[in-house]
Tab-separated table of C-alpha atoms and ligand atoms in Angstrom:
chain	number	residue	atom	x	y	z
A	22	PRO	CA	5.229	-15.362	-21.070
A	23	PRO	CA	2.722	-17.947	-22.387
A	24	LEU	CA	-0.264	-16.479	-20.665
A	25	GLU	CA	-3.510	-15.401	-22.206
A	26	LEU	CA	-4.507	-11.944	-20.992
A	27	PHE	CA	-7.849	-11.369	-19.237
A	28	SER	CA	-8.711	-15.084	-19.123
A	29	VAL	CA	-8.848	-15.719	-15.361
A	30	PRO	CA	-11.277	-13.988	-12.980
A	31	LEU	CA	-10.004	-11.512	-10.409
A	32	PRO	CA	-9.505	-13.363	-7.103
A	33	ILE	CA	-10.810	-11.691	-3.953
A	34	PRO	CA	-8.777	-12.437	-0.812
A	35	PRO	CA	-11.017	-14.154	1.764
A	36	VAL	CA	-12.017	-12.349	4.950
A	37	LYS	CA	-10.141	-13.572	8.009
A	38	GLU	CA	-12.353	-14.446	10.964
A	39	PRO	CA	-11.134	-13.829	14.511
A	40	LYS	CA	-10.229	-16.969	16.426
A	41	TYR	CA	-12.000	-15.578	19.449
A	42	ILE	CA	-13.259	-12.302	20.882
A	43	VAL	CA	-12.653	-11.315	24.477
A	44	PRO	CA	-13.608	-8.173	26.374
A	45	ASN	CA	-10.886	-5.726	27.297
A	46	PRO	CA	-10.826	-5.979	31.105
A	47	GLU	CA	-10.495	-2.202	31.451
A	48	THR	CA	-12.940	-0.884	28.867
A	49	GLY	CA	-15.273	-3.846	28.415
A	50	ASP	CA	-14.979	-3.368	24.641
A	51	ASP	CA	-14.234	-6.291	22.374
A	52	ILE	CA	-10.707	-7.353	21.518
A	53	GLN	CA	-10.536	-9.566	18.464
A	54	TYR	CA	-7.835	-12.209	18.502
A	55	TYR	CA	-6.514	-13.512	15.186
A	56	GLU	CA	-3.937	-16.096	14.299
A	57	MET	CA	-2.067	-16.148	10.990
A	58	GLU	CA	0.495	-18.614	9.878
A	59	ILE	CA	3.264	-17.594	7.504
A	60	GLN	CA	3.533	-20.660	5.295
A	61	PRO	CA	5.001	-21.850	2.014
A	62	PHE	CA	2.507	-22.714	-0.710
A	63	SER	CA	2.504	-23.471	-4.427
A	64	GLU	CA	0.078	-22.314	-7.059
A	65	GLN	CA	-0.429	-22.961	-10.752
A	66	ILE	CA	-0.068	-19.468	-12.201
A	67	TYR	CA	1.266	-20.263	-15.643
A	68	PRO	CA	-0.828	-23.006	-17.275
A	69	ASP	CA	2.047	-24.507	-19.253
A	70	LEU	CA	4.810	-24.118	-16.691
A	71	GLY	CA	5.542	-25.599	-13.298
A	72	LEU	CA	4.068	-24.451	-10.025
A	73	THR	CA	4.993	-21.080	-8.577
A	74	HIS	CA	6.361	-21.440	-5.052
A	75	MET	CA	5.525	-18.662	-2.640
A	76	VAL	CA	5.329	-17.923	1.076
A	77	GLY	CA	2.285	-16.107	2.361
A	78	TYR	CA	0.074	-15.322	5.318
A	79	ASP	CA	-2.121	-18.396	5.852
A	80	GLY	CA	-0.457	-19.827	2.744
A	81	MET	CA	-1.939	-17.402	0.237
A	82	SER	CA	-1.049	-14.144	-1.495
A	83	PRO	CA	-2.410	-11.597	-0.936
A	84	GLY	CA	-3.043	-12.799	2.604
A	85	PRO	CA	-6.569	-12.906	3.963
A	86	THR	CA	-8.249	-9.536	4.521
A	87	ILE	CA	-8.863	-8.405	8.087
A	88	ILE	CA	-11.873	-6.107	8.463
A	89	VAL	CA	-12.407	-4.381	11.808
A	90	PRO	CA	-14.724	-1.678	13.093
A	91	ARG	CA	-12.977	1.470	14.328
A	92	GLY	CA	-12.316	1.221	18.064
A	93	THR	CA	-12.223	-2.561	18.236
A	94	GLU	CA	-8.732	-3.576	19.307
A	95	THR	CA	-7.048	-6.536	17.665
A	96	VAL	CA	-4.249	-8.886	18.569
A	97	VAL	CA	-2.790	-10.790	15.658
A	98	ARG	CA	-0.473	-13.709	16.319
A	99	PHE	CA	1.835	-14.118	13.335
A	100	VAL	CA	3.359	-17.593	13.424
A	101	ASN	CA	6.509	-18.156	11.389
A	102	SER	CA	6.011	-21.605	9.822
A	103	VAL	CA	8.301	-20.915	6.907
A	104	GLY	CA	10.376	-23.978	7.659
A	105	ASN	CA	13.715	-22.680	6.387
A	106	THR	CA	15.840	-19.982	7.931
A	107	SER	CA	13.763	-16.987	6.877
A	108	PRO	CA	12.917	-14.616	9.697
A	109	ASN	CA	9.994	-12.210	9.438
A	110	SER	CA	8.713	-8.991	10.975
A	111	VAL	CA	5.204	-7.683	10.376
A	112	HIS	CA	4.338	-4.036	9.804
A	113	LEU	CA	0.733	-2.889	9.688
A	114	HIS	CA	1.283	-0.078	7.216
A	115	GLY	CA	-0.828	3.006	8.002
A	116	SER	CA	-1.622	2.050	11.581
A	117	PHE	CA	-0.439	4.224	14.420
A	118	SER	CA	0.865	1.161	16.206
A	119	ARG	CA	2.945	1.449	19.333
A	120	ALA	CA	6.642	1.001	18.535
A	121	PRO	CA	6.987	-2.601	19.838
A	122	PHE	CA	4.233	-3.701	17.442
A	123	ASP	CA	5.294	-1.626	14.444
A	124	GLY	CA	7.417	-4.223	12.670
A	125	TRP	CA	10.843	-2.746	13.454
A	126	ALA	CA	13.176	-4.325	10.903
A	127	GLU	CA	15.480	-5.930	13.457
A	128	ASP	CA	12.621	-7.232	15.625
A	129	THR	CA	12.433	-10.481	13.736
A	130	THR	CA	10.573	-13.696	14.457
A	131	GLN	CA	12.452	-16.873	13.566
A	132	PRO	CA	11.023	-20.045	12.017
A	133	GLY	CA	9.118	-21.932	14.719
A	134	GLU	CA	8.466	-18.750	16.704
A	135	TYR	CA	5.521	-16.366	16.817
A	136	LYS	CA	4.850	-12.824	17.876
A	137	ASP	CA	1.568	-11.267	19.036
A	138	TYR	CA	0.987	-7.831	17.569
A	139	TYR	CA	-1.442	-5.432	19.214
A	140	TYR	CA	-3.298	-2.877	17.081
A	141	PRO	CA	-5.483	-0.073	18.510
A	142	ASN	CA	-7.604	0.527	15.335
A	143	ARG	CA	-8.620	3.944	16.603
A	144	GLN	CA	-8.076	5.722	13.302
A	145	ALA	CA	-10.918	6.704	11.003
A	146	ALA	CA	-11.952	4.252	8.284
A	147	ARG	CA	-9.030	3.499	6.005
A	148	MET	CA	-7.279	0.830	3.989
A	149	LEU	CA	-4.172	-0.427	5.754
A	150	TRP	CA	-1.994	-3.292	4.662
A	151	TYR	CA	0.194	-5.712	6.523
A	152	HIS	CA	3.466	-6.807	5.029
A	153	ASP	CA	6.869	-8.123	5.915
A	154	HIS	CA	9.500	-5.684	7.155
A	155	ALA	CA	12.431	-7.948	8.103
A	156	MET	CA	15.918	-6.465	7.891
A	157	SER	CA	17.474	-6.689	4.396
A	158	ILE	CA	14.929	-9.278	3.154
A	159	THR	CA	11.740	-7.221	3.035
A	160	ALA	CA	11.768	-7.121	-0.766
A	161	GLU	CA	12.112	-10.870	-1.146
A	162	ASN	CA	9.583	-11.676	1.582
A	163	ALA	CA	6.933	-9.251	0.330
A	164	TYR	CA	7.534	-10.198	-3.311
A	165	MET	CA	7.250	-13.929	-2.563
A	166	GLY	CA	3.853	-13.260	-1.016
A	167	GLN	CA	3.885	-11.665	2.436
A	168	ALA	CA	1.361	-8.849	1.992
A	169	GLY	CA	-2.337	-8.503	2.781
A	170	VAL	CA	-5.148	-5.983	3.165
A	171	TYR	CA	-6.516	-4.716	6.506
A	172	LEU	CA	-9.590	-2.490	6.503
A	173	ILE	CA	-10.901	-0.286	9.280
A	174	HIS	CA	-14.462	0.888	8.773
A	175	ASP	CA	-16.510	3.305	10.840
A	176	PRO	CA	-20.121	4.475	11.164
A	177	ALA	CA	-19.428	7.881	9.578
A	178	GLU	CA	-18.177	6.279	6.384
A	179	ASP	CA	-20.842	3.567	6.393
A	180	ALA	CA	-23.525	6.289	6.597
A	181	LEU	CA	-22.387	7.830	3.296
A	182	ASN	CA	-23.876	4.977	1.276
A	183	LEU	CA	-20.860	4.544	-0.986
A	184	PRO	CA	-20.838	1.336	-3.060
A	185	SER	CA	-20.374	-1.363	-0.410
A	186	GLY	CA	-20.078	-5.069	0.267
A	187	TYR	CA	-16.550	-6.497	0.436
A	188	GLY	CA	-15.830	-8.458	-2.730
A	189	GLU	CA	-19.158	-7.441	-4.228
A	190	PHE	CA	-19.169	-3.710	-4.932
A	191	ASP	CA	-16.193	-2.804	-2.703
A	192	ILE	CA	-13.181	-4.459	-4.264
A	193	PRO	CA	-9.570	-4.616	-2.993
A	194	MET	CA	-7.093	-4.190	-5.865
A	195	VAL	CA	-3.603	-5.231	-4.793
A	196	LEU	CA	-1.293	-4.353	-7.671
A	197	THR	CA	2.052	-6.068	-8.063
A	198	ALA	CA	4.558	-6.632	-10.855
A	199	LYS	CA	6.508	-9.868	-10.984
A	200	ARG	CA	9.077	-11.615	-13.046
A	201	TYR	CA	9.004	-15.386	-13.581
A	202	ASN	CA	11.625	-17.952	-14.458
A	203	ASP	CA	11.064	-20.351	-17.353
A	204	ASP	CA	10.009	-23.123	-14.948
A	205	GLY	CA	7.163	-21.051	-13.459
A	206	THR	CA	8.975	-20.063	-10.263
A	207	LEU	CA	9.451	-16.429	-9.349
A	208	PHE	CA	12.693	-14.738	-10.304
A	209	SER	CA	14.319	-13.806	-7.009
A	210	THR	CA	14.856	-10.182	-6.033
A	211	ASN	CA	17.979	-11.179	-4.139
A	212	GLY	CA	20.567	-10.237	-6.736
A	213	GLU	CA	18.921	-6.885	-7.441
A	214	LEU	CA	20.558	-3.731	-6.165
A	215	SER	CA	18.335	-1.054	-7.604
A	216	SER	CA	14.874	-2.225	-8.695
A	217	LEU	CA	12.725	-5.104	-9.838
A	218	PHE	CA	10.089	-3.677	-12.148
A	219	GLY	CA	8.581	-6.975	-13.307
A	220	ASP	CA	7.032	-7.680	-16.690
A	221	VAL	CA	3.922	-9.436	-15.328
A	222	ILE	CA	1.224	-7.174	-13.877
A	223	GLN	CA	-0.915	-8.853	-11.229
A	224	VAL	CA	-4.064	-7.857	-9.386
A	225	ASN	CA	-4.758	-9.786	-6.162
A	226	GLY	CA	-2.088	-12.273	-7.197
A	227	GLN	CA	-3.504	-13.016	-10.650
A	228	PRO	CA	-1.718	-11.869	-13.824
A	229	TRP	CA	-3.971	-9.606	-15.969
A	230	PRO	CA	-7.328	-10.882	-14.647
A	231	PHE	CA	-10.839	-9.974	-15.707
A	232	MET	CA	-13.910	-9.177	-13.624
A	233	ASN	CA	-17.578	-9.447	-14.506
A	234	VAL	CA	-19.334	-6.303	-13.314
A	235	GLN	CA	-22.837	-4.881	-13.434
A	236	PRO	CA	-23.592	-1.534	-15.067
A	237	ARG	CA	-23.456	0.396	-11.767
A	238	LYS	CA	-20.966	2.048	-9.397
A	239	TYR	CA	-18.099	0.132	-7.811
A	240	ARG	CA	-15.570	1.126	-5.166
A	241	PHE	CA	-12.061	-0.041	-6.028
A	242	ARG	CA	-9.376	0.138	-3.347
A	243	PHE	CA	-5.994	0.278	-5.043
A	244	LEU	CA	-2.795	-0.605	-3.248
A	245	ASP	CA	0.524	-0.591	-5.091
A	246	ALA	CA	2.245	-3.536	-3.379
A	247	ALA	CA	4.904	-3.904	-6.075
A	248	VAL	CA	8.574	-4.009	-5.170
A	249	SER	CA	9.573	-1.183	-7.518
A	250	ARG	CA	6.827	-0.417	-10.041
A	251	SER	CA	4.716	2.746	-10.033
A	252	PHE	CA	1.525	3.026	-12.066
A	253	ALA	CA	-0.422	5.689	-13.939
A	254	LEU	CA	-3.838	4.064	-14.016
A	255	HIS	CA	-6.514	4.951	-16.531
A	256	PHE	CA	-9.674	3.358	-17.926
A	257	ALA	CA	-10.853	3.057	-21.529
A	258	LEU	CA	-13.228	1.008	-23.621
A	259	THR	CA	-11.489	-2.091	-24.981
A	260	ASP	CA	-12.527	-0.911	-28.441
A	261	ASP	CA	-11.319	2.644	-27.957
A	262	THR	CA	-8.257	2.690	-25.764
A	263	ALA	CA	-7.352	6.201	-26.898
A	264	THR	CA	-10.198	7.833	-24.970
A	265	ASP	CA	-9.879	7.886	-21.186
A	266	ILE	CA	-13.018	7.500	-19.076
A	267	PRO	CA	-13.127	9.766	-16.007
A	268	PHE	CA	-13.647	8.435	-12.474
A	269	GLN	CA	-13.741	9.774	-8.915
A	270	VAL	CA	-10.982	9.393	-6.322
A	271	ILE	CA	-12.650	9.187	-2.898
A	272	ALA	CA	-9.918	8.098	-0.482
A	273	SER	CA	-6.168	7.854	-0.026
A	274	ASP	CA	-3.756	6.378	2.522
A	275	ALA	CA	-5.480	7.883	5.565
A	276	GLY	CA	-9.053	7.269	4.432
A	277	LEU	CA	-11.685	9.443	2.805
A	278	LEU	CA	-10.765	12.695	1.080
A	279	GLU	CA	-12.627	15.883	1.929
A	280	GLU	CA	-14.466	15.629	-1.335
A	281	PRO	CA	-14.272	13.382	-4.397
A	282	VAL	CA	-11.668	14.361	-6.998
A	283	ASP	CA	-12.459	13.756	-10.663
A	284	THR	CA	-9.594	12.491	-12.741
A	285	GLU	CA	-8.751	10.456	-15.817
A	286	VAL	CA	-5.312	9.303	-14.663
A	287	LEU	CA	-4.292	8.204	-11.187
A	288	HIS	CA	-0.621	8.164	-10.223
A	289	ILE	CA	0.140	5.559	-7.600
A	290	SER	CA	3.572	4.578	-6.386
A	291	MET	CA	4.653	1.807	-4.059
A	292	ALA	CA	2.684	1.431	-0.806
A	293	GLU	CA	0.258	4.220	-1.702
A	294	ARG	CA	-3.467	3.545	-1.500
A	295	TYR	CA	-6.081	5.320	-3.546
A	296	GLU	CA	-9.728	4.374	-3.585
A	297	ILE	CA	-11.933	5.280	-6.476
A	298	VAL	CA	-15.538	4.963	-7.558
A	299	PHE	CA	-15.951	3.888	-11.146
A	300	ASP	CA	-19.412	4.074	-12.669
A	301	PHE	CA	-20.088	1.368	-15.282
A	302	SER	CA	-23.736	2.397	-15.747
A	303	ASN	CA	-23.138	3.951	-19.176
A	304	PHE	CA	-21.264	0.918	-20.442
A	305	ALA	CA	-23.806	-1.915	-20.262
A	306	GLY	CA	-22.822	-4.809	-22.501
A	307	GLN	CA	-19.363	-3.374	-23.177
A	308	SER	CA	-15.863	-4.162	-22.041
A	309	ILE	CA	-13.561	-1.725	-20.257
A	310	ASP	CA	-9.828	-2.024	-19.684
A	311	LEU	CA	-7.821	-0.765	-16.763
A	312	LEU	CA	-4.560	0.426	-18.302
A	313	ASN	CA	-1.189	1.779	-17.206
A	314	LEU	CA	0.556	4.610	-19.007
A	315	PRO	CA	4.048	3.560	-20.061
A	316	SER	CA	6.905	5.174	-18.145
A	317	VAL	CA	4.302	6.250	-15.624
A	318	ASP	CA	3.446	9.305	-17.610
A	319	GLY	CA	6.983	10.655	-17.563
A	320	LEU	CA	7.221	10.575	-13.751
A	321	GLY	CA	8.541	7.132	-13.168
A	322	THR	CA	11.732	5.482	-14.191
A	323	ASP	CA	10.156	2.079	-14.612
A	324	THR	CA	11.212	-0.286	-17.359
A	325	ASN	CA	8.327	-0.996	-19.711
A	326	TYR	CA	7.649	-4.439	-21.151
A	327	VAL	CA	5.255	-5.696	-23.786
A	328	ASN	CA	2.162	-5.863	-21.572
A	329	THR	CA	2.962	-3.554	-18.667
A	330	ASP	CA	0.593	-1.004	-20.167
A	331	LYS	CA	-2.330	-3.312	-19.315
A	332	VAL	CA	-3.712	-4.193	-15.894
A	333	MET	CA	-7.101	-5.933	-16.151
A	334	ARG	CA	-10.452	-6.050	-17.970
A	335	PHE	CA	-14.028	-5.452	-16.828
A	336	ILE	CA	-16.851	-7.191	-18.687
A	337	VAL	CA	-20.009	-5.159	-18.099
A	338	ALA	CA	-23.328	-7.053	-17.973
A	339	ASP	CA	-26.372	-5.836	-19.900
A	340	GLU	CA	-28.277	-4.897	-16.785
A	341	THR	CA	-27.988	-4.652	-13.020
A	342	GLU	CA	-29.355	-7.359	-10.745
A	343	ALA	CA	-30.840	-4.715	-8.453
A	344	PRO	CA	-31.043	-0.934	-8.747
A	345	ASP	CA	-27.856	0.875	-7.712
A	346	THR	CA	-28.829	3.014	-4.718
A	347	SER	CA	-25.255	3.917	-3.766
A	348	VAL	CA	-24.104	7.513	-4.026
A	349	VAL	CA	-20.889	9.513	-4.009
A	350	PRO	CA	-21.706	12.549	-1.865
A	351	ALA	CA	-20.221	15.932	-2.787
A	352	THR	CA	-18.601	16.132	0.661
A	353	LEU	CA	-17.026	13.045	2.184
A	354	ARG	CA	-15.684	14.176	5.562
A	355	ASP	CA	-13.660	16.777	7.434
A	356	VAL	CA	-10.081	15.598	7.099
A	357	PRO	CA	-8.091	16.217	10.319
A	358	PHE	CA	-5.371	18.330	8.709
A	359	PRO	CA	-2.772	19.396	11.296
A	360	GLU	CA	-2.548	23.031	12.308
A	361	PRO	CA	0.336	24.469	10.295
A	362	GLY	CA	3.770	24.289	11.882
A	363	SER	CA	6.048	27.296	11.831
A	364	GLY	CA	8.821	28.107	9.397
A	365	ASP	CA	9.796	26.516	6.120
A	366	PHE	CA	10.757	23.116	7.435
A	367	ASP	CA	12.048	21.485	10.606
A	368	HIS	CA	14.037	18.713	8.961
A	369	ASP	CA	15.616	18.242	5.578
A	370	PHE	CA	16.100	14.752	4.128
A	371	VAL	CA	17.893	14.028	0.893
A	372	PHE	CA	17.507	10.642	-0.773
A	373	THR	CA	20.458	9.727	-2.954
A	374	ARG	CA	22.609	6.911	-4.182
A	375	THR	CA	26.028	7.229	-2.567
A	376	ASN	CA	28.880	4.826	-3.244
A	377	GLY	CA	26.528	2.143	-4.506
A	378	GLN	CA	24.192	2.409	-1.534
A	379	TRP	CA	20.809	4.040	-1.132
A	380	THR	CA	21.099	6.674	1.545
A	381	ILE	CA	19.149	9.284	3.489
A	382	ASN	CA	21.333	12.307	4.280
A	383	GLY	CA	24.269	10.072	3.404
A	384	ILE	CA	23.330	7.551	6.112
A	385	VAL	CA	22.276	3.911	5.753
A	386	PHE	CA	20.127	2.016	8.258
A	387	THR	CA	22.918	-0.436	9.037
A	388	ASP	CA	24.911	2.539	10.382
A	389	VAL	CA	23.411	2.007	13.824
A	390	GLU	CA	25.327	4.867	15.452
A	391	ASN	CA	24.097	7.473	13.024
A	392	ARG	CA	20.735	6.299	11.741
A	393	LEU	CA	18.598	8.305	14.152
A	394	LEU	CA	18.047	11.378	11.993
A	395	ALA	CA	15.409	13.314	13.932
A	396	ASN	CA	14.156	13.882	17.441
A	397	VAL	CA	10.602	15.157	17.347
A	398	PRO	CA	8.659	16.276	20.421
A	399	ARG	CA	5.528	14.196	20.791
A	400	GLY	CA	2.445	16.180	19.862
A	401	SER	CA	4.317	18.679	17.706
A	402	VAL	CA	3.499	19.544	14.105
A	403	GLN	CA	6.567	19.531	11.896
A	404	ARG	CA	7.349	20.246	8.301
A	405	TRP	CA	9.813	17.933	6.637
A	406	ARG	CA	11.499	18.656	3.348
A	407	LEU	CA	12.137	15.551	1.227
A	408	ARG	CA	14.482	15.831	-1.730
A	409	ASN	CA	15.306	13.481	-4.579
A	410	PRO	CA	17.952	15.287	-6.622
A	411	GLY	CA	18.635	12.274	-8.848
A	412	GLY	CA	17.296	12.019	-12.364
A	413	GLY	CA	17.201	8.263	-12.588
A	414	TRP	CA	15.157	7.181	-9.597
A	415	THR	CA	11.821	7.443	-7.973
A	416	HIS	CA	11.477	7.166	-4.177
A	417	PRO	CA	8.065	6.821	-2.530
A	418	ILE	CA	8.804	7.938	1.033
A	419	HIS	CA	6.951	6.316	3.913
A	420	VAL	CA	7.033	7.782	7.410
A	421	HIS	CA	5.747	5.362	10.026
A	422	LEU	CA	3.248	6.421	12.738
A	423	VAL	CA	1.983	9.628	11.093
A	424	ASP	CA	-0.310	10.910	8.361
A	425	MET	CA	1.166	13.674	6.244
A	426	ARG	CA	-0.281	16.647	4.475
A	427	VAL	CA	1.481	17.273	1.189
A	428	ILE	CA	2.285	20.998	1.235
A	429	SER	CA	4.262	21.466	-1.962
A	430	ARG	CA	6.028	19.662	-4.772
A	431	SER	CA	8.687	21.358	-6.859
A	432	SER	CA	8.006	19.741	-10.229
A	433	ALA	CA	5.526	20.827	-12.902
A	434	ARG	CA	2.808	18.443	-11.702
A	435	GLY	CA	2.746	20.109	-8.284
A	436	VAL	CA	0.645	18.504	-5.554
A	437	GLU	CA	-1.917	16.242	-7.222
A	438	PRO	CA	-5.520	17.262	-6.383
A	439	TYR	CA	-6.167	13.811	-4.901
A	440	GLU	CA	-3.084	14.190	-2.691
A	441	ALA	CA	-4.166	17.608	-1.453
A	442	ALA	CA	-7.688	16.500	-0.523
A	443	GLY	CA	-6.550	13.984	2.115
A	444	LEU	CA	-3.672	12.771	4.232
A	445	LYS	CA	-0.901	10.401	3.173
A	446	ASP	CA	1.539	8.065	4.877
A	447	VAL	CA	3.600	7.666	1.709
A	448	VAL	CA	4.501	10.499	-0.607
A	449	TRP	CA	5.901	9.937	-4.060
A	450	LEU	CA	9.214	11.694	-4.699
A	451	ALA	CA	9.591	11.319	-8.425
A	452	ARG	CA	12.873	12.152	-10.071
A	453	GLN	CA	14.331	15.524	-9.167
A	454	GLU	CA	11.369	16.420	-7.004
A	455	THR	CA	11.402	18.237	-3.684
A	456	VAL	CA	8.310	17.750	-1.561
A	457	ILE	CA	7.385	19.423	1.712
A	458	VAL	CA	5.086	17.490	4.029
A	459	GLU	CA	3.604	18.331	7.377
A	460	ALA	CA	2.585	15.923	10.116
A	461	HIS	CA	1.334	15.820	13.666
A	462	PHE	CA	3.742	13.517	15.518
A	463	ALA	CA	1.308	11.654	17.724
A	464	PRO	CA	-0.210	9.785	19.470
A	465	PHE	CA	2.639	7.602	20.715
A	466	PRO	CA	6.257	8.263	21.624
A	467	GLY	CA	8.939	5.894	20.418
A	468	VAL	CA	11.541	5.230	17.783
A	469	TYR	CA	10.035	4.640	14.348
A	470	MET	CA	11.321	4.054	10.841
A	471	MET	CA	11.110	6.159	7.707
A	472	HIS	CA	12.252	4.843	4.352
A	473	CYS	CA	11.905	4.554	0.626
A	474	HIS	CA	9.196	2.014	-0.285
A	475	ASN	CA	11.019	0.733	-3.326
A	476	LEU	CA	11.697	-2.394	-1.284
A	477	ILE	CA	15.086	-2.909	-2.868
A	478	HIS	CA	16.156	0.603	-1.924
A	479	GLU	CA	14.752	0.001	1.557
A	480	ASP	CA	16.777	-3.191	1.965
A	481	HIS	CA	19.987	-1.520	0.705
A	482	ASP	CA	19.606	0.609	2.985
A	483	MET	CA	17.545	3.741	2.385
A	484	MET	CA	15.966	3.721	5.795
A	485	ALA	CA	16.433	5.824	8.925
A	486	ALA	CA	14.949	6.210	12.383
A	487	PHE	CA	13.263	9.114	14.114
A	488	ASN	CA	12.381	9.446	17.757
A	489	VAL	CA	9.060	10.844	18.911
A	490	SER	CA	10.113	11.964	22.356
A	491	VAL	CA	7.990	12.750	25.381
A	492	LEU	CA	8.161	16.450	26.169
A	493	ALA	CA	9.504	17.351	29.572
A	494	ASP	CA	7.334	20.036	31.173
B	530	C2O	CU1	4.881	-0.345	4.102
B	530	C2O	CU2	7.970	0.650	6.594
B	530	C2O	O1	6.493	0.050	5.330
B	531	CU	CU1	13.933	4.640	-3.436
């Protein structure tokens, strides 16, 4: 594509302000009320081509960022102003939302309608994201723009003095991979039956951007919001891309890790979040590239293209504007790991391609009679075994409602240190891997979804339901 790499600055999604704040009549605490409109918009992405037409929250992609303090409830009215026939459903990924507000795929809002979603925000500080979840069109809706960041912060995390200031030293990094038509429009995912890897790597909606940074520490919050592409992220000097520069992973899907994990390569698959601190202080006046190992380091099955090994560039200033007083403490928090369940595993799920469809235990989500694959007593801790026997596919598995501890992985890489140090709501099942996870099925009862987060697999129809049931005494 006729696009100069690293020539446009990294956009930062704006912070969404509540429309009003009212007290909860029972608790007296604030409830923030937001309104977001799902709207078509056009943007000049390729200088020499036509406009790119998208549909996004408040007419932008990524959507605006919602930032809430832990314990402040929110109601978000999502208005479908798409104008054609496209329904939507909104899932706040990583939130323990009650089932009616969890973005159930068939609970769609039609053009001209709205739905108010209630979110408790009682979880510890973490990076959530909101995205479309409508039946069979999630891939197309999310890919055309319906995805945004939602941050919960809390006093415990704020007290650590990590690099802070949204958009200043605390930077959201929404990774996607897209494919464009010759006229500048996006190539549709609609005809795809297995994956759309995309040859254009974007961060916060911008292909291969750059960012001017100071020689100090930054917190980068990565989210892989791509339809099908996994990444193996690493940093190197522009002039010496063969030598990786180490960094610290501080948080994952469910917030801070127990302690920072040093690494040189970070594996991130679809819907996963990893937050890192990168220290530019030794690189004043230099330029550093964020890169992606081809073939995701042997784990992924992604198609590589000419520039998919590059993500973005950081131009480091000669000096800081003010001294960097932020720190990365040796201990970050006590992660609420569940008490171990009993036995090897309570449920066994196998993710395969069967007769041209993507299935879980041979079932597809459209098989309404059979798609409820597990009944789980509310409050119980269960171990689930997840298996991907295929050699050709990667399946990042997302279980709604819960945070999972990754107990074991069968392949040579084992459980990554940055997976083990925290809790996850998505776990990457690379080819031929078997992973055992453990979760506390709480706080709410209800029927929730679990699925592959390759959005094309999800739409066709690698998704199932589980029921968190209220225990009879
Ligand atoms: Cu991020 Cu069920 O989805
Ligand atoms: Cu999959």
